[in-house]
Short mmCIF file of C-alpha atoms in Angstrom, two decimals:
data_model
loop_
_atom_site.label_atom_id
_atom_site.label_comp_id
_atom_site.label_asym_id
_atom_site.label_seq_id
_atom_site.Cartn_x
_atom_site.Cartn_y
_atom_site.Cartn_z
CA UNK A 27 -0.18 -0.14 0.16
CA UNK A 28 1.48 3.34 -1.29
CA UNK A 29 2.27 5.97 1.76
CA UNK A 30 -0.31 9.12 0.89
CA UNK A 31 0.18 12.20 -0.30
CA UNK A 32 -0.22 15.23 0.68
CA UNK A 33 -2.04 17.52 -2.07
CA UNK A 34 -1.24 21.12 -0.77
CA UNK A 35 2.89 20.18 -0.44
CA UNK A 36 2.23 18.92 -3.86
CA UNK A 37 0.67 22.29 -4.83
CA UNK A 38 3.93 24.28 -3.22
CA UNK A 39 6.35 22.40 -5.30
CA UNK A 40 4.79 22.88 -8.24
CA UNK A 41 4.58 26.80 -7.46
CA UNK A 42 8.44 26.04 -6.70
CA UNK A 43 8.48 24.42 -10.29
CA UNK A 44 7.38 27.19 -11.99
CA UNK A 45 9.46 29.61 -10.28
CA UNK A 46 12.01 28.52 -12.86
CA UNK A 47 10.38 29.68 -15.35
CA UNK A 48 10.26 33.14 -14.60
CA UNK A 49 13.66 34.32 -13.14
CA UNK A 50 12.71 37.97 -13.13
CA UNK A 51 9.47 37.35 -10.79
CA UNK A 52 5.83 36.56 -12.10
CA UNK A 53 2.48 37.30 -10.03
CA UNK A 54 0.38 35.43 -8.34
CA UNK A 55 -1.95 34.99 -11.21
CA UNK A 56 1.06 33.94 -13.67
CA UNK A 57 1.97 31.25 -11.50
CA UNK A 58 -1.86 30.41 -10.77
CA UNK A 59 -2.09 29.50 -14.94
CA UNK A 60 1.37 28.08 -15.10
CA UNK A 61 0.50 25.86 -12.09
CA UNK A 62 -3.35 25.24 -13.08
CA UNK A 63 -4.42 25.93 -9.64
CA UNK A 64 -7.14 28.83 -8.71
CA UNK A 65 -5.97 32.19 -7.48
CA UNK A 66 -6.94 32.03 -4.19
CA UNK A 67 -5.11 28.51 -3.64
CA UNK A 68 -1.91 30.14 -5.40
CA UNK A 69 -1.74 32.90 -3.19
CA UNK A 70 -3.09 31.25 -0.26
CA UNK A 71 0.33 28.99 -1.24
CA UNK A 72 2.95 31.52 -1.86
CA UNK A 73 2.26 33.74 1.22
CA UNK A 74 2.83 30.68 3.16
CA UNK A 75 6.05 30.01 1.18
CA UNK A 76 7.26 33.12 1.86
CA UNK A 77 6.72 33.17 5.24
CA UNK A 78 9.66 30.47 5.81
CA UNK A 79 11.48 32.39 3.01
CA UNK A 80 11.82 29.95 0.24
CA UNK A 81 9.94 32.45 -1.67
CA UNK A 82 10.03 36.82 -1.54
CA UNK A 83 7.89 39.36 -3.20
CA UNK A 84 9.30 42.07 -5.35
CA UNK A 85 7.62 45.20 -7.40
CA UNK A 86 7.91 41.96 -10.64
CA UNK A 87 5.69 39.45 -8.35
CA UNK A 88 6.97 36.52 -6.22
CA UNK A 89 10.83 35.25 -6.99
CA UNK A 90 12.75 31.90 -5.06
CA UNK A 91 13.87 33.09 -1.93
CA UNK A 92 16.63 32.81 0.51
CA UNK A 93 15.78 29.28 2.26
CA UNK A 94 16.21 27.85 -1.02
CA UNK A 95 19.78 28.55 -1.65
CA UNK A 96 20.45 28.02 1.47
CA UNK A 97 19.61 24.44 1.43
CA UNK A 98 21.70 24.50 -2.35
CA UNK A 99 24.81 25.16 -1.36
CA UNK A 100 24.80 22.21 1.09
CA UNK A 101 23.97 20.06 -1.66
CA UNK A 102 26.24 18.07 -3.75
CA UNK A 103 24.30 18.64 -7.19
CA UNK A 104 26.76 15.87 -8.48
CA UNK A 105 26.78 13.05 -6.25
CA UNK A 106 23.42 11.35 -7.97
CA UNK A 107 25.82 11.54 -11.58
CA UNK A 108 29.22 10.49 -9.69
CA UNK A 109 27.72 7.75 -8.28
CA UNK A 110 25.86 6.16 -11.21
CA UNK A 111 28.72 6.51 -13.17
CA UNK A 112 31.60 5.41 -10.50
CA UNK A 113 30.33 1.25 -11.92
CA UNK A 114 30.59 2.69 -15.55
CA UNK A 115 33.83 4.37 -15.13
CA UNK A 116 35.12 0.71 -13.56
CA UNK A 117 33.78 -1.01 -16.69
CA UNK A 118 35.33 1.11 -19.43
CA UNK A 119 38.33 1.29 -17.80
CA UNK A 120 38.50 -2.13 -17.03
CA UNK A 121 37.78 -2.96 -20.87
CA UNK A 122 39.56 -0.50 -22.44
CA UNK A 123 42.59 -0.80 -19.87
CA UNK A 124 42.66 3.14 -19.88
CA UNK A 125 41.87 5.62 -17.55
CA UNK A 126 38.62 6.92 -17.92
CA UNK A 127 37.58 10.08 -16.56
CA UNK A 128 33.72 12.09 -16.04
CA UNK A 129 33.70 15.98 -16.38
CA UNK A 130 30.63 17.88 -16.25
CA UNK A 131 30.56 22.03 -17.52
CA UNK A 132 30.43 24.90 -16.04
CA UNK A 133 29.84 28.18 -16.08
CA UNK A 134 32.85 30.84 -17.36
CA UNK A 135 32.66 28.01 -19.82
CA UNK A 136 34.90 25.74 -17.95
CA UNK A 137 34.76 22.02 -16.47
CA UNK A 138 35.39 19.72 -13.70
CA UNK A 139 36.38 16.55 -13.39
CA UNK A 140 34.15 14.59 -10.91
CA UNK A 141 35.38 10.52 -11.38
CA UNK A 142 38.49 8.80 -12.51
CA UNK A 143 38.47 5.23 -12.78
CA UNK A 144 42.00 3.71 -13.78
CA UNK A 145 42.79 1.07 -15.99
CA UNK A 146 45.05 -2.46 -14.73
CA UNK A 147 48.39 -0.86 -16.58
CA UNK A 148 51.26 0.40 -14.67
CA UNK A 149 51.94 2.97 -17.00
CA UNK A 150 49.11 5.25 -16.23
CA UNK A 151 47.10 8.71 -15.35
CA UNK A 152 48.00 11.16 -12.80
CA UNK A 153 44.50 11.12 -10.86
CA UNK A 154 43.15 14.30 -12.45
CA UNK A 155 39.58 14.49 -10.46
CA UNK A 156 39.69 18.47 -8.32
CA UNK A 157 42.45 19.44 -11.02
CA UNK A 158 42.04 22.53 -13.16
CA UNK A 159 42.34 21.99 -16.85
CA UNK A 160 42.68 24.10 -19.98
CA UNK A 161 39.59 24.06 -21.86
CA UNK A 162 41.70 24.46 -24.77
CA UNK A 163 44.09 21.85 -24.08
CA UNK A 164 41.66 19.43 -23.23
CA UNK A 165 39.34 16.74 -25.00
CA UNK A 166 36.75 17.36 -22.58
CA UNK A 167 36.80 21.33 -22.66
CA UNK A 168 37.13 21.58 -26.26
CA UNK A 169 33.79 19.66 -26.40
CA UNK A 170 32.14 22.10 -23.85
CA UNK A 171 33.84 24.86 -26.03
CA UNK A 172 31.88 23.83 -29.05
CA UNK A 173 28.39 24.70 -26.58
CA UNK A 174 29.70 28.51 -27.65
CA UNK A 175 28.67 30.08 -30.47
CA UNK A 176 31.68 31.51 -33.45
CA UNK A 177 30.84 34.61 -31.98
CA UNK A 178 31.06 33.37 -28.43
CA UNK A 179 34.20 31.16 -29.33
CA UNK A 180 36.09 34.27 -30.48
CA UNK A 181 35.21 36.84 -27.68
CA UNK A 182 36.34 33.28 -25.70
CA UNK A 183 39.82 33.32 -27.52
CA UNK A 184 40.30 37.22 -27.26
CA UNK A 185 39.52 37.21 -23.29
CA UNK A 186 41.50 34.55 -22.46
CA UNK A 187 44.65 33.95 -24.90
CA UNK A 188 45.30 30.34 -24.69
CA UNK A 189 48.75 29.38 -23.81
CA UNK A 190 50.93 27.24 -26.16
CA UNK A 191 51.88 24.41 -23.12
CA UNK A 192 54.11 21.93 -26.22
CA UNK A 193 54.38 22.18 -29.91
CA UNK A 194 50.76 20.81 -30.74
CA UNK A 195 49.13 23.03 -28.59
CA UNK A 196 46.29 25.03 -30.74
CA UNK A 197 46.14 28.76 -30.05
CA UNK A 198 45.54 30.42 -32.45
CA UNK A 199 41.94 31.79 -33.63
CA UNK A 200 41.77 30.31 -37.63
CA UNK A 201 42.75 27.16 -35.44
CA UNK A 202 41.07 26.16 -32.58
CA UNK A 203 37.44 27.59 -34.30
CA UNK A 204 38.46 24.92 -37.25
CA UNK A 205 38.88 22.26 -34.47
CA UNK A 206 36.18 23.21 -32.30
CA UNK A 207 34.31 22.96 -35.60
CA UNK A 208 35.12 19.40 -35.87
CA UNK A 209 34.18 18.71 -32.25
CA UNK A 210 30.80 20.54 -32.79
CA UNK A 211 29.55 18.43 -35.99
CA UNK A 212 30.93 14.93 -34.35
CA UNK A 213 29.83 15.35 -30.60
CA UNK A 214 33.14 13.94 -29.69
CA UNK A 215 37.09 15.66 -29.16
CA UNK A 216 40.66 14.29 -29.11
CA UNK A 217 43.91 15.50 -27.56
CA UNK A 218 47.38 14.30 -29.15
CA UNK A 219 50.16 15.77 -27.26
CA UNK A 220 48.33 18.86 -27.24
CA UNK A 221 48.67 19.90 -22.98
CA UNK A 222 52.14 17.69 -22.36
CA UNK A 223 54.61 16.01 -25.31
CA UNK A 224 53.12 12.15 -24.42
CA UNK A 225 49.63 12.23 -23.34
CA UNK A 226 46.68 11.71 -25.47
CA UNK A 227 43.26 11.98 -24.84
CA UNK A 228 39.16 11.11 -26.27
CA UNK A 229 36.42 12.62 -25.21
CA UNK A 230 32.37 12.45 -26.05
CA UNK A 231 29.59 14.24 -25.32
CA UNK A 232 26.64 13.16 -22.92
CA UNK A 233 23.17 14.49 -23.77
CA UNK A 234 19.89 14.90 -21.79
CA UNK A 235 17.38 13.28 -24.27
CA UNK A 236 16.66 17.14 -25.17
CA UNK A 237 20.07 17.11 -26.23
CA UNK A 238 21.33 19.21 -23.55
CA UNK A 239 25.33 18.43 -22.77
CA UNK A 240 25.13 17.28 -19.28
CA UNK A 241 28.50 15.20 -18.69
CA UNK A 242 31.77 14.13 -20.40
CA UNK A 243 33.24 10.79 -20.63
CA UNK A 244 36.59 10.34 -21.77
CA UNK A 245 40.22 8.60 -22.08
CA UNK A 246 43.57 9.31 -21.53
CA UNK A 247 46.73 7.81 -21.50
CA UNK A 248 50.49 7.30 -23.72
CA UNK A 249 49.65 9.10 -26.61
CA UNK A 250 51.40 5.86 -28.75
CA UNK A 251 48.94 3.40 -27.00
CA UNK A 252 46.06 4.81 -27.53
CA UNK A 253 43.43 3.13 -30.21
CA UNK A 254 41.06 6.06 -30.25
CA UNK A 255 38.42 4.00 -33.14
CA UNK A 256 38.30 1.43 -30.79
CA UNK A 257 38.33 3.84 -27.15
CA UNK A 258 35.39 6.19 -29.38
CA UNK A 259 33.55 2.84 -29.44
CA UNK A 260 33.17 2.40 -25.36
CA UNK A 261 32.90 5.64 -25.11
CA UNK A 262 29.65 5.64 -26.77
CA UNK A 263 28.40 2.61 -25.44
CA UNK A 264 29.58 4.77 -21.68
CA UNK A 265 27.72 7.89 -22.76
CA UNK A 266 24.13 5.19 -23.60
CA UNK A 267 24.46 3.66 -20.08
CA UNK A 268 24.54 7.13 -18.33
CA UNK A 269 21.23 9.18 -20.79
#
């Protein structure tokens, strides 16, 4: 027998979810229409949420309140993804015998490497979890840069002035724009000794059902050892598991 639900709480949660669509605020009437609630019901629920600071009221209407922020900063937004990906990373690293990593896009644009599983070979890779990454010299970074428009990418290149890390690093606007266009077309990227001599990588985008980039899976290892077509096949299967 299922546990009975509280209808008023469900309605209040619907109002909070609806506020995501109105970052500048929304009136009671607008939120009532968005949730299918009677205006009087929506008003009572919003007032109750306001008392607890889950919403606040301004000249533009209701907005998400500070209590939501206080709760959110204590949460790990990627815990579920990390937990779900861990067995996938371990399986991929074992099958490919190379280090496998999971990264997520961050504002900036930037990436954060959340988890890494290493293959059984003695010659492997440094653990990159939590370490800063040069976006132009990272296979996962290239995938995130491919989310930018051409104008946004040009502005990023002007602002960041990508550094030459090895003789193979792509730093010029023409080079980088062409490389990112290829990544944008195929949804995967490679790295051939562009961040460090002898290091190679391949990464594949993980997208949700709406096509939004949610994560990146990738392999890294000694460049001369990497079989890119084989590794890409492993990544394709891994990405399908994480969708």
